[in-house]
Amino acid sequence: MQIQGIQKILREKGLKVTPQRVAILGALHEMHNHPTAEMIIEHIRETYPNIAMGTVYNILETFVRHGIVNKVNTDEDAMHYDGVTSMHHHLYSPETGQIEDYMDEQLNKMLTDYFQEKNITNFEIEKISLQIKGKFINN
Amino acid sequence: MQIQGIQKILREKGLKVTPQRVAILGALHEMHNHPTAEMIIEHIRETYPNIAMGTVYNILETFVRHGIVNKVNTDEDAMHYDGVTSMHHHLYSPETGQIEDYMDEQLNKMLTDYFQEKNITNFEIEKISLQIKGKFINN
DNA sequence: GTATGTGCAAACTTTTTGCACTTCG
DNA sequence: CGAAGTGCAAAAAGTTTGCACATAC
């Protein structure tokens, strides 16, 4: 995605367009490996050497609040982040920490239909995602 | 579950039966609210006043390694733990932090069948679980 | 110009670690 | 008795916060 696309996303949410925000959201869209805050900083430090830790955490939290970034929960301490907000799932290996997107429209439809019909009474569903735990093979 | 049942679980895994382990596994089986390490300590402190933090973390890690306890990943910092190891899912509200079990045999079968047929090539599945994010209603 | 955002460092929270002592089998 | 487990306290890792300064709009 070009920088204009990033800026548009921010403006549409009423967020001020700052170089830090553009860099972080850009990084999340390039990286595709569900980085931690630490990994994001490392990635953007080349083009943005003096960004502050606290700023990165603040910005990520803002993005999550506005729904343009999602948290990816794992068994590890550090939080991982995901720039892809459309419905998808994750393959996850607790041993190596590797996380891969698992996109599957057929599965999405199956789950959406299932819960539409099921209609859980005391809960309003906002988002459904599968965590598929296991091992990556020869990789 | 009585104390004998807890001891049996530990012995079957080749783990030494210590009062600390019995207390923690017992707590996890009573609690049903996916407690953090902190919450577990608070819960067992009545009957076990001088258990050490480090011991609780060590024991939980041992249990997870032996598959008798699972980690429950959320958007929060602190890890949550679950004494139920059979296939099930979670309703989760990021706003309040509340986590509830969602048990559904029909869903389990649907998912298991789906992935059996699908056969992802580069990944060996060990465990599938849905995180259903949203809001609990009047509760 | 003003509300909002950022840098920085300190503080806080959660988890891990090292080592002496203890306990289970 | 010996291997494994525990207590404790210090340290590490991850995240949040407060405040002065800077910037987007």
Short mmCIF file of C-alpha atoms in Angstrom, two decimals, chain B residues 4-71:
data_model
loop_
_atom_site.label_atom_id
_atom_site.label_comp_id
_atom_site.label_asym_id
_atom_site.label_seq_id
_atom_site.Cartn_x
_atom_site.Cartn_y
_atom_site.Cartn_z
CA GLN B 4 -7.33 -38.04 45.08
CA GLY B 5 -8.36 -37.22 41.52
CA ILE B 6 -5.88 -34.34 41.41
CA GLN B 7 -3.10 -36.54 42.75
CA LYS B 8 -3.89 -39.16 40.15
CA ILE B 9 -3.58 -36.65 37.32
CA LEU B 10 -0.16 -35.60 38.59
CA ARG B 11 1.09 -39.16 39.06
CA GLU B 12 -0.06 -40.18 35.61
CA LYS B 13 2.14 -37.47 34.16
CA GLY B 14 5.10 -38.54 36.27
CA LEU B 15 4.98 -35.34 38.30
CA LYS B 16 5.79 -35.36 41.99
CA VAL B 17 2.77 -34.76 44.16
CA THR B 18 3.46 -31.68 46.27
CA PRO B 19 0.95 -29.68 48.30
CA GLN B 20 1.59 -26.63 46.10
CA ARG B 21 0.77 -28.51 42.90
CA VAL B 22 -2.33 -30.08 44.39
CA ALA B 23 -3.51 -26.68 45.60
CA ILE B 24 -2.97 -24.99 42.24
CA LEU B 25 -4.53 -27.71 40.12
CA GLY B 26 -7.39 -27.96 42.59
CA ALA B 27 -7.93 -24.21 42.41
CA LEU B 28 -8.02 -24.30 38.61
CA HIS B 29 -10.63 -27.03 38.71
CA GLU B 30 -12.81 -25.14 41.18
CA MET B 31 -12.43 -21.65 39.83
CA HIS B 32 -13.94 -21.78 36.32
CA ASN B 33 -13.16 -18.13 35.67
CA HIS B 34 -9.88 -18.58 33.81
CA PRO B 35 -7.78 -17.03 36.54
CA THR B 36 -4.40 -15.35 36.25
CA ALA B 37 -1.47 -16.49 38.39
CA GLU B 38 -2.32 -13.64 40.75
CA MET B 39 -5.93 -14.78 41.12
CA ILE B 40 -4.82 -18.34 41.80
CA ILE B 41 -2.48 -17.20 44.56
CA GLU B 42 -5.21 -15.14 46.15
CA HIS B 43 -7.60 -18.07 45.98
CA ILE B 44 -5.30 -20.60 47.60
CA ARG B 45 -3.78 -18.23 50.13
CA GLU B 46 -6.52 -19.00 52.62
CA THR B 47 -5.49 -22.61 52.82
CA TYR B 48 -1.88 -22.05 51.73
CA PRO B 49 -0.63 -18.71 53.06
CA ASN B 50 3.06 -18.80 52.20
CA ILE B 51 3.27 -20.05 48.63
CA ALA B 52 5.78 -18.15 46.49
CA MET B 53 4.97 -16.30 43.28
CA GLY B 54 7.81 -17.91 41.44
CA THR B 55 6.59 -21.34 42.43
CA VAL B 56 3.13 -20.64 41.07
CA TYR B 57 4.55 -19.54 37.71
CA ASN B 58 6.87 -22.53 37.60
CA ILE B 59 4.10 -24.97 38.41
CA LEU B 60 1.71 -23.46 35.87
CA GLU B 61 4.40 -23.70 33.21
CA THR B 62 5.00 -27.34 34.11
CA PHE B 63 1.27 -28.08 33.89
CA VAL B 64 1.04 -26.42 30.49
CA ARG B 65 4.04 -28.41 29.26
CA HIS B 66 2.35 -31.62 30.36
CA GLY B 67 -0.97 -30.68 28.82
CA ILE B 68 -3.02 -30.71 32.02
CA VAL B 69 -3.60 -26.95 31.94
CA ASN B 70 -3.99 -24.57 29.01
CA LYS B 71 -3.11 -20.96 28.57
#
